[in-house]
Coordinates of C-alpha atoms in Angstrom, one line a residue:
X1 CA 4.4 -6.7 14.8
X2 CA 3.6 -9.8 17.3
X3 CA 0.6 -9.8 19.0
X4 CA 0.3 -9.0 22.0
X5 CA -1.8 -10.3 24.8
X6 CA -4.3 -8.5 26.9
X7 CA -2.5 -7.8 29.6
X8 CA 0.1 -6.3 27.9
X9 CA -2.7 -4.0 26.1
X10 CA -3.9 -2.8 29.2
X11 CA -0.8 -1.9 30.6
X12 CA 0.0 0.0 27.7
X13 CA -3.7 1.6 27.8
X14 CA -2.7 2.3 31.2
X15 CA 0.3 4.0 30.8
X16 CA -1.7 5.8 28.1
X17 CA -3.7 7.5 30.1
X18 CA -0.4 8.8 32.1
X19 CA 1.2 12.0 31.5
X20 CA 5.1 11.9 30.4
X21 CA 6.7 14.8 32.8
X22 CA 9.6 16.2 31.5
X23 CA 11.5 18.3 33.4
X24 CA 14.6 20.6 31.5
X25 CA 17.0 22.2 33.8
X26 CA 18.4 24.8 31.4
X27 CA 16.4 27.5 29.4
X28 CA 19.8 27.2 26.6
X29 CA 19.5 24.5 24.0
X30 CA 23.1 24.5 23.1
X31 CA 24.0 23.9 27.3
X32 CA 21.6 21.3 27.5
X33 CA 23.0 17.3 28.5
X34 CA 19.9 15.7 29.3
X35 CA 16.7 15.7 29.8
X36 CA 14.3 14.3 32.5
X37 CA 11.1 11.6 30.9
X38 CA 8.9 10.0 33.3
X39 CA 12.1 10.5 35.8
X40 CA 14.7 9.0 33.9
X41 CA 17.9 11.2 32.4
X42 CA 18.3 11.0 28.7
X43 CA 21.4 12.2 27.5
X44 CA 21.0 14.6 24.3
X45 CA 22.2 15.8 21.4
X46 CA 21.1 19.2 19.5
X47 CA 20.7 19.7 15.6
X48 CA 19.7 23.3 14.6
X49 CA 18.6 24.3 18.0
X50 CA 15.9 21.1 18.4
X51 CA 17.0 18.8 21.6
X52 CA 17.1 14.9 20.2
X53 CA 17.7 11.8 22.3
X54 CA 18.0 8.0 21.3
X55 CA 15.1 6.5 19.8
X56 CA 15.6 3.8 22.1
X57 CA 15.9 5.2 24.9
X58 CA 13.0 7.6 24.8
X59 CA 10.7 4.5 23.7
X60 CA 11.8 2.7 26.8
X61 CA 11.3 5.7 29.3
X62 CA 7.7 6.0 28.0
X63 CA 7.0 2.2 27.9
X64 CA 6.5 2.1 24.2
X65 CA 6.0 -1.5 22.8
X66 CA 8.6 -2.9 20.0
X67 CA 9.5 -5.6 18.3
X68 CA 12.4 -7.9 19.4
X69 CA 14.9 -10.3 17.7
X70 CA 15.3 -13.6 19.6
X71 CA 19.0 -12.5 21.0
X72 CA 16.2 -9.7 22.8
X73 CA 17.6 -6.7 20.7
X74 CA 15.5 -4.3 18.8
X75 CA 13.8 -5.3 15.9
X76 CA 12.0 -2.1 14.7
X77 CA 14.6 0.4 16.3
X78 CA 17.4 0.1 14.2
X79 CA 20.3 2.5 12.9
X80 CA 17.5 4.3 10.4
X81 CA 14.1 3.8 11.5
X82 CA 11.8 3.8 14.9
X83 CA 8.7 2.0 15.2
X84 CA 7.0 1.9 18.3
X85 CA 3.4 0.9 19.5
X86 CA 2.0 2.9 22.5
X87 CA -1.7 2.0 23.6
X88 CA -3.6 1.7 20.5
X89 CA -1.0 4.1 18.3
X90 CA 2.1 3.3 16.3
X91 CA 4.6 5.8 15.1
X92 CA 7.6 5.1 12.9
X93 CA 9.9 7.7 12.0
X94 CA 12.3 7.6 9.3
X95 CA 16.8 9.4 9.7
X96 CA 16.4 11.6 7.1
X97 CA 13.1 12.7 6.4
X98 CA 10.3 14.9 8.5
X99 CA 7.8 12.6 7.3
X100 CA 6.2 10.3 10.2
X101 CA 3.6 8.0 9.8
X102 CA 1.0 7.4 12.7
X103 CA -1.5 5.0 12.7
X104 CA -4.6 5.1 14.9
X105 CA -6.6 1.7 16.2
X106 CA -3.5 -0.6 16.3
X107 CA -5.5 -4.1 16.7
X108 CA -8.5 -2.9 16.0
X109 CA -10.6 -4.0 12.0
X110 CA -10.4 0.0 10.9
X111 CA -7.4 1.1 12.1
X112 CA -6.4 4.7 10.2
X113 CA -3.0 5.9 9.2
X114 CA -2.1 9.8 8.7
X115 CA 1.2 11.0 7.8
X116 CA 2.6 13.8 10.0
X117 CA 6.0 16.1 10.1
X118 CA 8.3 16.8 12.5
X119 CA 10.4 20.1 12.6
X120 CA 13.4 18.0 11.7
X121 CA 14.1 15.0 10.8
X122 CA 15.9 12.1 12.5
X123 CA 19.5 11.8 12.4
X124 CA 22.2 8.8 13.0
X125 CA 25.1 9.3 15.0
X126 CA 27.4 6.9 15.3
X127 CA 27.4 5.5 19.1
X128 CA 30.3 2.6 20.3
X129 CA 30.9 1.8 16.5
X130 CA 27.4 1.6 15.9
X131 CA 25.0 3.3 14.3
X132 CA 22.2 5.2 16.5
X133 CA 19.0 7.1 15.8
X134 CA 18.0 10.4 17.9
X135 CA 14.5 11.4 17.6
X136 CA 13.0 15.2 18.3
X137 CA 11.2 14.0 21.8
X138 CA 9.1 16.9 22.1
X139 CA 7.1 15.8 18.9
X140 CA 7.0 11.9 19.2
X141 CA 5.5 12.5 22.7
X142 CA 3.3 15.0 21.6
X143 CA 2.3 12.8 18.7
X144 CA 1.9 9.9 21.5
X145 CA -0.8 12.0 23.8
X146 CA 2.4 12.8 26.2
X147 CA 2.5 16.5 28.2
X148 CA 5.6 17.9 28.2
X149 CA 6.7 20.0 31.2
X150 CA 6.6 23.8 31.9
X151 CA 10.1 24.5 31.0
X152 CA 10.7 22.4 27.9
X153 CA 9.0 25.0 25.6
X154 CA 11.7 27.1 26.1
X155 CA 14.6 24.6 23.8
X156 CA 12.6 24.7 20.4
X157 CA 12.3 28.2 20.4
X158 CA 8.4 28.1 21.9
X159 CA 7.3 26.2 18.7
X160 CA 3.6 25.0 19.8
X161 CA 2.6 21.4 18.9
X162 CA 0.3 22.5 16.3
X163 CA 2.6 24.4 14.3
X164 CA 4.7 21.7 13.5
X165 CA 2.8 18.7 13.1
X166 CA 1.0 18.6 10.1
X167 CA -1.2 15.7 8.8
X168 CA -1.8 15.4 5.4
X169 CA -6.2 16.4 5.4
X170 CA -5.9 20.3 3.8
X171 CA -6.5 20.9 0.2
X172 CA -4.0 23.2 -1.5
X173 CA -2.8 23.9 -5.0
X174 CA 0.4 22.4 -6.3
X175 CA 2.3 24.4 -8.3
X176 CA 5.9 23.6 -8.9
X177 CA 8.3 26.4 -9.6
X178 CA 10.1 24.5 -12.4
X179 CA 6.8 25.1 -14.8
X180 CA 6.1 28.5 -16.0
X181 CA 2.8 29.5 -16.0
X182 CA 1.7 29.0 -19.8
X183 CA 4.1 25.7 -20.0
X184 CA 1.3 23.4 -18.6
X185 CA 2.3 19.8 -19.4
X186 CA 0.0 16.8 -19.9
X187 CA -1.0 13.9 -17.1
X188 CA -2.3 11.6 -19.4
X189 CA -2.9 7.6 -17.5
X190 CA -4.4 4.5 -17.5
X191 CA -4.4 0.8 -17.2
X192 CA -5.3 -1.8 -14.8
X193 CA -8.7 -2.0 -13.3
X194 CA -7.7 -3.3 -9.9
X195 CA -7.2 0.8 -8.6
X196 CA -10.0 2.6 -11.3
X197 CA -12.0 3.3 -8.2
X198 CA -8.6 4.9 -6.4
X199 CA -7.8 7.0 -9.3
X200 CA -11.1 8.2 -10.6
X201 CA -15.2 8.4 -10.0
X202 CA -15.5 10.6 -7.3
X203 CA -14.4 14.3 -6.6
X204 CA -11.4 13.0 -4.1
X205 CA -10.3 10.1 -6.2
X206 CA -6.8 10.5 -6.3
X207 CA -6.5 11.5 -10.2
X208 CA -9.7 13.6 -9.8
X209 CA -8.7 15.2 -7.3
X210 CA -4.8 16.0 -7.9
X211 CA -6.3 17.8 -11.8
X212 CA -8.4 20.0 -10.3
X213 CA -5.6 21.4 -7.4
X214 CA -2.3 21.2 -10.0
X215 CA -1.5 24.4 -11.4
X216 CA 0.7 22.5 -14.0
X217 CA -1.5 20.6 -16.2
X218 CA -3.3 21.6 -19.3
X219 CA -6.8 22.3 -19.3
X220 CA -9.0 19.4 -20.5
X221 CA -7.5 16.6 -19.2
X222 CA -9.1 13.4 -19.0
X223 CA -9.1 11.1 -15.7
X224 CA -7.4 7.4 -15.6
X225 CA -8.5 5.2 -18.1
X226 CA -9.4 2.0 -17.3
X227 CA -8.3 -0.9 -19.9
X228 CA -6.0 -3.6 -18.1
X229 CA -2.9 -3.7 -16.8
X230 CA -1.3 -5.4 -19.8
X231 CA -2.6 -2.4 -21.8
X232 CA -1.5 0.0 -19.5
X233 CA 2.3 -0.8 -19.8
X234 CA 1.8 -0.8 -23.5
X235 CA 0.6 2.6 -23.3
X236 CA 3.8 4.0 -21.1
X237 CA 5.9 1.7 -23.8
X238 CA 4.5 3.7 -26.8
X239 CA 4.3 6.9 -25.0
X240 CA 0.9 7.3 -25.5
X241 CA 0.7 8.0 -22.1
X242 CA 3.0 9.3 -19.2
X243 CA 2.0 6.7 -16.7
X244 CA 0.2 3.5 -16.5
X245 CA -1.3 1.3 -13.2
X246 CA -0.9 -1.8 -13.8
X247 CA -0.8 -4.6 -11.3
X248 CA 1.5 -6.8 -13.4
X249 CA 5.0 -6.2 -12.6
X250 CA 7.1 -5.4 -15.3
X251 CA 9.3 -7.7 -16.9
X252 CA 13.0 -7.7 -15.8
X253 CA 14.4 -6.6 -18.6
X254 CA 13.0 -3.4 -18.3
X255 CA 13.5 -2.6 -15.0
X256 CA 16.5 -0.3 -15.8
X257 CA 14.5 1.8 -18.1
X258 CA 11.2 2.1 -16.4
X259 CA 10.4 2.3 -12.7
X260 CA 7.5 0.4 -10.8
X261 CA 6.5 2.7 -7.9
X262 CA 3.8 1.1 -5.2
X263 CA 1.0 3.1 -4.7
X264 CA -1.4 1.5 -2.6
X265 CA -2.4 -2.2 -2.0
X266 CA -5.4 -4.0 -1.7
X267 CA -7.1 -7.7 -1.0
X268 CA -8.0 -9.6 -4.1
X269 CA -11.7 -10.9 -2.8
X270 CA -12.6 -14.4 -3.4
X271 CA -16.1 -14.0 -4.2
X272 CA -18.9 -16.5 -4.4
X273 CA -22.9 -16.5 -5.5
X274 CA -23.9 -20.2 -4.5
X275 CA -27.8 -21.0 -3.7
X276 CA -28.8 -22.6 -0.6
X277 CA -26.5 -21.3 1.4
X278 CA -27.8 -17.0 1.7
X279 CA -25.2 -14.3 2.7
X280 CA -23.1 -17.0 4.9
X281 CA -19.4 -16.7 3.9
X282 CA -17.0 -19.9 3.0
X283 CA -14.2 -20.4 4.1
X284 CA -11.4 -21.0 1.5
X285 CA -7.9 -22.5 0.9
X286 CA -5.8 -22.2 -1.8
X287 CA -5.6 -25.6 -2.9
X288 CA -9.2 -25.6 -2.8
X289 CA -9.4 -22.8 -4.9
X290 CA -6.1 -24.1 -7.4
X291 CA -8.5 -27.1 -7.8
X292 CA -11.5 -25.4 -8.6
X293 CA -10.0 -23.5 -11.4
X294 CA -8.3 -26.8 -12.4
X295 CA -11.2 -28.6 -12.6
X296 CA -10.2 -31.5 -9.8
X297 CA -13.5 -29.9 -7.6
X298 CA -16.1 -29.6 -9.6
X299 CA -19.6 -29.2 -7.2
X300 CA -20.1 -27.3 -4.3
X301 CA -20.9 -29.9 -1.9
X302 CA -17.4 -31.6 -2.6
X303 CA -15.9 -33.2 0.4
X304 CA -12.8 -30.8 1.0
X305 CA -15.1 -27.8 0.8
X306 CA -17.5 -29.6 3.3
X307 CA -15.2 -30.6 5.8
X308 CA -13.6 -26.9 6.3
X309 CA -17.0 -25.9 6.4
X310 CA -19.3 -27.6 8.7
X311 CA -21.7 -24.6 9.5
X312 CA -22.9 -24.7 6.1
X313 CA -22.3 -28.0 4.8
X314 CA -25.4 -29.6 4.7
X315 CA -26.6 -26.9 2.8
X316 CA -24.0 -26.3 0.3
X317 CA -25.6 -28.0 -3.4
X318 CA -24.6 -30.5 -6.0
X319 CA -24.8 -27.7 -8.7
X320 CA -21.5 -27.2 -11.1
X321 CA -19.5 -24.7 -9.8
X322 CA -19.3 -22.1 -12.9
X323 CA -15.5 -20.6 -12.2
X324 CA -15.1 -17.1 -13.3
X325 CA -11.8 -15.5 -14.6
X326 CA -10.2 -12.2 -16.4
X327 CA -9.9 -13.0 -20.0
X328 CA -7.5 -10.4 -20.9
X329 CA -3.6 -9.8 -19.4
X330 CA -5.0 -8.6 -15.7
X331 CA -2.2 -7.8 -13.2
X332 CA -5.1 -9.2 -10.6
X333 CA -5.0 -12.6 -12.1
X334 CA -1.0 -12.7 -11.8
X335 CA -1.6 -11.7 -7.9
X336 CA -4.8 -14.1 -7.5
X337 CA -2.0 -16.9 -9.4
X338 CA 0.7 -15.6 -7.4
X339 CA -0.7 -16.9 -4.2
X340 CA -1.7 -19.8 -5.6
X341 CA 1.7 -20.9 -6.3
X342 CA 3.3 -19.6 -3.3
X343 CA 0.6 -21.3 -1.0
X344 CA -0.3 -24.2 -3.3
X345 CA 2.6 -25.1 -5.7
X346 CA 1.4 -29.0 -5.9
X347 CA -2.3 -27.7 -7.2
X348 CA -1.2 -24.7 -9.1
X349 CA 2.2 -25.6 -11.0
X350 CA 1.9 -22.7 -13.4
X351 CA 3.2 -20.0 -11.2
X352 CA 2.2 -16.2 -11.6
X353 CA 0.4 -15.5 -14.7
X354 CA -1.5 -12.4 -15.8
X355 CA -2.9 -14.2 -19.1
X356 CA -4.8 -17.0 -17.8
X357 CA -6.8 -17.0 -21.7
X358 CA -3.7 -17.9 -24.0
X359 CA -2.3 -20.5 -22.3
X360 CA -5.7 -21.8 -21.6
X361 CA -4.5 -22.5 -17.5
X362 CA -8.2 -22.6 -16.8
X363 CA -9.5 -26.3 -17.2
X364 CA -12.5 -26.0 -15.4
X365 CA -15.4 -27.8 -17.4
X366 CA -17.6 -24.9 -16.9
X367 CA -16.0 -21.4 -17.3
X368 CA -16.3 -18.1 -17.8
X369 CA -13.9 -15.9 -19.3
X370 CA -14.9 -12.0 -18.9
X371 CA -13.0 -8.6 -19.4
X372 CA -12.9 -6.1 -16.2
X373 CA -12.6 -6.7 -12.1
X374 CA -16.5 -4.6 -12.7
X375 CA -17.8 -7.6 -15.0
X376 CA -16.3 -10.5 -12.7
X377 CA -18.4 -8.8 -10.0
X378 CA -21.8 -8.8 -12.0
X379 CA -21.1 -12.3 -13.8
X380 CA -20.5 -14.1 -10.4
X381 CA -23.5 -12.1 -9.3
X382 CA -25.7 -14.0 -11.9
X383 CA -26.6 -9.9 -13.3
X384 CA -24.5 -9.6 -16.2
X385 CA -27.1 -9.9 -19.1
X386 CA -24.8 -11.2 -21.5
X387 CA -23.7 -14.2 -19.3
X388 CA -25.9 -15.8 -16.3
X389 CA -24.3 -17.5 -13.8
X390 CA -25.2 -19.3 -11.0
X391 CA -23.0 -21.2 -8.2
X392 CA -19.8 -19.1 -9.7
X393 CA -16.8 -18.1 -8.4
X394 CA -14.6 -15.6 -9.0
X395 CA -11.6 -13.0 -7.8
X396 CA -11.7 -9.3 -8.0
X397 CA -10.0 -6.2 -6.0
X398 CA -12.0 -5.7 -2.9
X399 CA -12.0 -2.2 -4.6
X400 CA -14.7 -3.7 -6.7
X401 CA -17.3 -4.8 -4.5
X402 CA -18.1 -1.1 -3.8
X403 CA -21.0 -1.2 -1.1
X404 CA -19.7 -4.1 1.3
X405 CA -20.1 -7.5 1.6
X406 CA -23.3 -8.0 -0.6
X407 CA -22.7 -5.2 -3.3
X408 CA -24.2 -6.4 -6.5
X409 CA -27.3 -8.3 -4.9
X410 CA -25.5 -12.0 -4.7
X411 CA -22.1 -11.9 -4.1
X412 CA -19.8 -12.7 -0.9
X413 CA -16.5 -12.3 0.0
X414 CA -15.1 -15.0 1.4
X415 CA -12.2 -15.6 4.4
X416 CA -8.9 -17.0 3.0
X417 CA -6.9 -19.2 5.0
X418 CA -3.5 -17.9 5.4
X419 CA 0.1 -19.3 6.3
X420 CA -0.7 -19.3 10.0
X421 CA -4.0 -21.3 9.6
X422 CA -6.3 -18.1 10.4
X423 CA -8.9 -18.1 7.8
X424 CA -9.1 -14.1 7.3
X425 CA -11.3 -11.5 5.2
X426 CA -9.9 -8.7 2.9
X427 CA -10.0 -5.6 5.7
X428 CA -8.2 -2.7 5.9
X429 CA -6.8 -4.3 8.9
X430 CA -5.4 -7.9 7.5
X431 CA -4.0 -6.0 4.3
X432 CA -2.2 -3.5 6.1
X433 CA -0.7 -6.7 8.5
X434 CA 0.3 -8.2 5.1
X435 CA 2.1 -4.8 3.8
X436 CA 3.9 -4.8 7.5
X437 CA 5.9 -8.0 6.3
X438 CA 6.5 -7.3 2.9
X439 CA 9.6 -7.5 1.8
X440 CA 9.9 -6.7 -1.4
X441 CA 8.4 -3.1 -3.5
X442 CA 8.2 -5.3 -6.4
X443 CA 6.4 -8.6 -5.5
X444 CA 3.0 -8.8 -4.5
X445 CA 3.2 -9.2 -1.1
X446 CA 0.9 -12.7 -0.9
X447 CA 0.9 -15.9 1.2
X448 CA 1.8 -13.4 4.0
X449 CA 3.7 -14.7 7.0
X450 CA 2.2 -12.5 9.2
X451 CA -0.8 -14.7 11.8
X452 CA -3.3 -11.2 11.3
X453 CA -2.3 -11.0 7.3
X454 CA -4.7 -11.8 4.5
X455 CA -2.8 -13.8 2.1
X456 CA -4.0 -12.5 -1.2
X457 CA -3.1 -9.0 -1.3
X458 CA -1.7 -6.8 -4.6
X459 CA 0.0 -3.8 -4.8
X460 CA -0.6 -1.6 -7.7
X461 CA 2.0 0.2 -9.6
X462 CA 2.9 3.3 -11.4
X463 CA 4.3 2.6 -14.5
X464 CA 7.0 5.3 -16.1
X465 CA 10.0 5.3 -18.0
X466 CA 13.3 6.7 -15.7
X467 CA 14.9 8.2 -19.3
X468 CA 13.4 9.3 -22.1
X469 CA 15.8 10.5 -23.7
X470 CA 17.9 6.6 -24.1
X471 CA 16.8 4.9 -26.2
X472 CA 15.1 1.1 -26.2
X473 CA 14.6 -1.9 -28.1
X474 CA 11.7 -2.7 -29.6
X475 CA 9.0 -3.6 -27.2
X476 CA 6.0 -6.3 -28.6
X477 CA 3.0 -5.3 -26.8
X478 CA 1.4 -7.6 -24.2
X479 CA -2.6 -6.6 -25.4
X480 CA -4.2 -6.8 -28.8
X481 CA -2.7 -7.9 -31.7
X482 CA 0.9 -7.6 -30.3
X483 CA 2.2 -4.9 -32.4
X484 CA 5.8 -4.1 -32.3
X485 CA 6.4 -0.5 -31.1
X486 CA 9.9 1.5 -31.3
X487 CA 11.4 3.4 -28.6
X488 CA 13.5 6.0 -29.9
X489 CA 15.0 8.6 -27.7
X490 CA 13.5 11.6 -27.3
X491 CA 15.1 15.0 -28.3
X492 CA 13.8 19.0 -28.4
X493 CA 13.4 18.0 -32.5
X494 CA 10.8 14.8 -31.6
X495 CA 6.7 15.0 -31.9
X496 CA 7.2 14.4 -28.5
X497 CA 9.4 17.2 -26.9
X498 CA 12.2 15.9 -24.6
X499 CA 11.6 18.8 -22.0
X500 CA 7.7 18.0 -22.2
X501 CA 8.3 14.6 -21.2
X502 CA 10.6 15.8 -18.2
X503 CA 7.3 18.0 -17.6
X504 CA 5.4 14.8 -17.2
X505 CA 7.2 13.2 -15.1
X506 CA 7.9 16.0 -12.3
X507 CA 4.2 16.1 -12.5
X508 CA 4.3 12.5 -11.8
X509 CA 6.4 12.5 -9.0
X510 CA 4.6 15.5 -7.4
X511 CA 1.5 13.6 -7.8
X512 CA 2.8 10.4 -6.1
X513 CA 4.8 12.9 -3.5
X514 CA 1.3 14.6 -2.7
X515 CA -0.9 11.4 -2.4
X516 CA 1.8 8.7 -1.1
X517 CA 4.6 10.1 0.6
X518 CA 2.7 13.2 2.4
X519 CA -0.5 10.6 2.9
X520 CA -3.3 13.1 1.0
X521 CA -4.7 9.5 -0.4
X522 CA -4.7 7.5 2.1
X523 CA -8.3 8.3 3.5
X524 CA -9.9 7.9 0.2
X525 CA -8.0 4.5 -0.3
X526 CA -9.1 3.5 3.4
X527 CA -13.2 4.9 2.3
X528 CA -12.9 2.8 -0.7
X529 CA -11.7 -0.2 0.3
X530 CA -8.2 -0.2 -0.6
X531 CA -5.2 0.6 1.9
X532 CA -2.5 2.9 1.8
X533 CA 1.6 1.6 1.4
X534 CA 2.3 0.8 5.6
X535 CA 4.9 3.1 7.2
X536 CA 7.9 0.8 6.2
X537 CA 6.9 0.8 2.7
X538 CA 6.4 4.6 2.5
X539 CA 9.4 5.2 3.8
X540 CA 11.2 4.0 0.4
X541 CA 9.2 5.8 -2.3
X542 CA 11.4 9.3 -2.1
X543 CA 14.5 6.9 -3.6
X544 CA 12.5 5.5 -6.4
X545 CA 10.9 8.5 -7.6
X546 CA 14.6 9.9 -7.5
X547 CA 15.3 7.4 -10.8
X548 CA 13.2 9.4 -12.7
X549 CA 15.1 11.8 -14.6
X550 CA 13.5 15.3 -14.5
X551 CA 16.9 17.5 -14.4
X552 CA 17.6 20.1 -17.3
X553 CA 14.4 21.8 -17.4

C-alpha cells in the first residue's frame, strides 16, 4: 500500500468520524435496485436474500483509500478481492469465502489484524465482459464504524451486526465429525527453531493450545519439538511425524508429494553485543553484513560501519568482531543468506543456504558455530558458559529475543537497511509491510520492495506429505549421518495405517484452518513477536490445504 501523506490521513480520519446514511426505499429484498450511501445510488444485486453492490463502487461512496495502477485503475479491487484502507482500518474481502480480514492501526508500529465473517461471501458477476466483485454493504460498513439507516435492517432479514461478524478471540472445542469418538489420531510435530515459541511454552501457544481444545487427538501427546528445520523435514520424510516447521523450503522435487503451507512470518534480528557503544542500535547493510561473515570487515570500527554510523562512531572499538552462526541445516540461515544474495549478490555469491557448516561459507577469522536460534541469542550475549563472546554478531528470529530489545542482558537488535534506503527494525509493523508485497507462498519474502518493509523476514512452513498412500523414492536425510530412508506407500496392512494417516492430516488441516485461516493465532503471534500471514496471503491457504488428501475415511 503507498503511503500516504497527512493530509490525506486526516481526511480519511475525518470522514471517519462521519456516519454512512443509507437510505432503502423498499422493505422487499428481491424488489430492491439500489441503494442510497452517503447520497449516492448503488445499483444491487441479491444472493440468498442479502443486498450486494460493487466493491468499487461502495469504496468510492464512503471515500475508502486504494491502491491504483499508473493507467489510474484499481489496484487492490480486482475481479476477486477488495482491499480498502478507511482512517486507520483496512478490510480485504475475498469472492468466495466469508472470511475477512481487518486490521486495526494502519500506519501505526502495532497495528493488529483479526479475522471476521460475513453472512455471505463475495461473489463475481460478470459486468461489460469483465469480471466484477459485489460485496454485502451492510457488513463492510459496519465493519468500517459506518451507521446504516432505519430502514435497511429490514433486507437481511433483521440480522443485527453482532450476530454475524465473528472475530476469531473465543475458545471452543474442535471436534470433527469424520473421527469417531474412540478413533483419536496422533499430532505428533517438530522441527525448526525459528517458530518453537509460536507452537509451544505457554498455555495459548498455538500447539498448546489446539491439544488441549481438539477432541480428536490421543491423550498424551507431546507439544512441537524443537530440533532444526533440516531435521524436521526428515521427520515428515520418515513418518516419524505428521508434520514438521521448518523454515527451509523444500526441495523441488518434492513439491508434488509434500505441501509447504505458510503459517506465520517473522523478522530474522541482526543482533549485536559490542562494548563501548551501550544499548545504542547500528545500523546495518547487507554488504556490510555479507562481508562480516566473509571476513573482508573484520573490527568494529571499520570504515564502512563508521560512515553509516556517525552517532556512534567514535565510540565503536578496534576489538575482532567474533561472527556467530547456526552450525546445523537452519531454515533461518537460508532466509538470513537469502537476503544476502538478493540485496548483496557481489558480497554474498553463495546464494540461499541452510548449511552454512559443510560448505564451510563462513570465513570469518574468528567464528562461532552454535546449534539453536536460543544459543545464538546467549553466545552473542557473551552468557553462554560453554563459549564467551564479546563484540559478536549474530541472526536469530525476533521470536527469540523474548523480552524486547535487551533480552538476554547484552544483545541489540539492529535496523536493516532495505531496498528503498530506510534503515528499519524487525516490528510487527515492517514485517507485515514486507508480507503485503510478497509474491510468492514459497519464497521468503526478503529484500522487500516495499519503502515501510523490513528486508529480512521468513516465513515458516508446515511440512506434510499430500499422499500417503503413493509411494516415493528414497529420500537421504538432510541432518545427521544422512541415512537413506524408504517411502513406501501406505495401506490398511502397513505399521502405519493408511486411514490413520488421513486422520493426521484432517487434524492438520483443522489445526492450520483454526489458527490461520479463522485468525485464532494471530494475537499470540503478534504477543510474541512474530506476525500473522497478511490478508492477501491468508486468502490462499484454503487451496493448499485442499492438496492434502483426507477423502475415504
Amino acid at each position: 500500500m503507498r503511503k500516504r501523506n497527512l493530509k490525506q490521513i486526516c481526511a480519511q480520519m475525518l470522514l471517519f468520524a462521519m456516519v454512512f446514511m443509507i437510505f432503502v426505499p423498499v422493505a422487499d429484498a428481491a424488489a430492491l435496485k439500489s441503494v442510497n450511501i452517503n447520497d449516492q445510488p448503488l445499483n444491487v444485486i441479491t444472493v440468498n436474500k442479502v443486498v450486494m453492490v460493487k466493491a468499487l463502487a461502495l469504496a468510492d461512496a464512503i471515500g475508502a483509500y486504494y491502491e491504483k495502477n499508473p493507467d489510474n485503475t484499481p489496484k487492490s479491487i480486482t475481479g476477486g478481492t477488495m482491499e480498502i484502507t478507511y482512517g486507520d482500518q483496512r478490510l480485504f474481502v475475498s469472492a468466495g469465502t466469508k472470511y475477512a480480514y481487518l486490521t486495526n492501526g494502519v500506519g501505526t508500529e502495532s497495528p493488529t489484524l483479526r479475522t471476521v465473517t460475513l453472512r455471505i461471501a463475495p461473489v463475481t458477476r460478470t459486468v461489460q465482459g469483465a469480471a466484477t466483485l459485489y460485496v454485502p454493504y451492510q457488513d463492510i460498513i459496519r465493519l468500517l464504524g459506518g451507521t446504516l439507516g432505519t430502514n435497511s435492517a429490514t433486507i437481511a432479514d433483521k440480522t443485527a451486526a453482532e450476530d454475524y461478524v465473528w472475530d476469531g478471540t473465543a475458545d471452543h472445542d474442535r471436534d470433527l465429525p469424520e473421527i469417531a469418538a474412540g478413533a483419536e489420531t496422533t499430532f505428533k510435530s517438530g522441527g525448526a527453531s525459528f517458530p518453537n515459541n509460536l507452537y509451544q511454552g505457554k498455555a495459548d501457544a498455538w500447539v498448546t493450545k489446539y491439544l488441549a481444545i481438539s477432541k480428536d487427538i490421543v491423550g498424551g501427546q507431546t507439544t512441537y519439538a524443537k530440533t532444526s528445520s533440516g531435521a524436521g523435514i526428515d521427520s515428515v520424510m520418515g513418518r516419524t511425524n505428521d508434520w514438521a516447521g521448518s523454515d527451509d523450503p523444500l526441495p523441488a522435487a518434492e513439491m508434488n508429494n509434500y505441501t509447504m503451507i505458510p503459517a506465520a512470518m517473522g523478522g530474522v534480528a541482526i543482533i549485536t553485543n559490542i562494548q563501548g557503544i551501550g544499548s545504542s542500535r547500528l545500523n546495518l547493510t547487507a554488504d556490510i553484513v555479507a562481508d562480516i561473515y566473509k571476513g573482508k570487515i573484520t573490527k568494529w570500527n571499520d570504515a564502512r560501519i563508521k560512515a553509516i554510523n556517525p552517532a556512534v562512531a567514535k565510540n565503536l572499538p578496534g576489538a575482532a568482531i567474533n561472527v556467530v552462526y547456526r552450525a546445523e541445516a537452519s531454515g533461518t540461515s537460508y532466509c538470513f543468506t537469502s537476503w544476502l544474495a538478493s540485496a548483496a549478490p557481489k558480497n554474498w555469491t553463495h546464494g540461499a543456504q541452510a548449511d552454512l557448516t559443510g560448505a564451510d561459507l563462513v570465513t570469518a577469522p574468528k567464528k562461532t558455530g552454535v546449534s539453536g536460534g536460543g544459543t545464538v541469542v546467549t553466545t552473542v550475549a557473551g552468557s553462554q558458559t560453554a563459549v564467551a563472546t564479546t563484540n559478536a554478531i549474530g541472526y536469530v528470529s525476533r521470536g527469540d529475543v523474548t523480552t524486547g530489545n535487551d533480552a538476554q542482558g547484552n544483545v541489540e537488535i539492529n535496523r536493516v537497511k532495505n531496498r528503498a534506503g530506510n534503515y528499519v527494525l524487525p516490528t510487527t509493523s515492517t514485517v507485515m509491510a514486507a508480507g503485503a508485497n510478497a509474491t510468492s507462498l514459497y519464497k521468503h519474502p526478503v529484500d522487500t520492495t516495499n519503502p515501510a518493509g523490513y528486508p529480512v523476514v521468513a516465513f515458516t512452513w508446515i511440512i506434510a506429505e499430500k499422499n500417503a498412500g503413493k509411494a516415493k523414492a528414497d529420500w537421504t536425510n538432510l541432518s545427521g549421518t544422512h541415512t537413506v530412508v524408504t517411502r513406501p506407500a501406505l495401506d490398511e496392512a502397513s505399521t502405519l495405517k493408511l486411514s490413520d494417516h488421513k486422520k493426521s492430516m484432517l487434524v492438520l488441516k483443522d489445526f492450520v484452518t483454526w489458527a490461520v485461516v479463522e485468525g485464532f493465532g494471530d494475537k499470540f503471534a503478534t504477543d510474541n513477536n512474530y506476525v500473522g500471514l497478511t490478508p492477501n496471503l491468508k486468502a490462499k491457504i484454503p487451496a493448499i490445504l485442499d492438496t492434502i488428501v483426507t477423502s475415504g475415511l
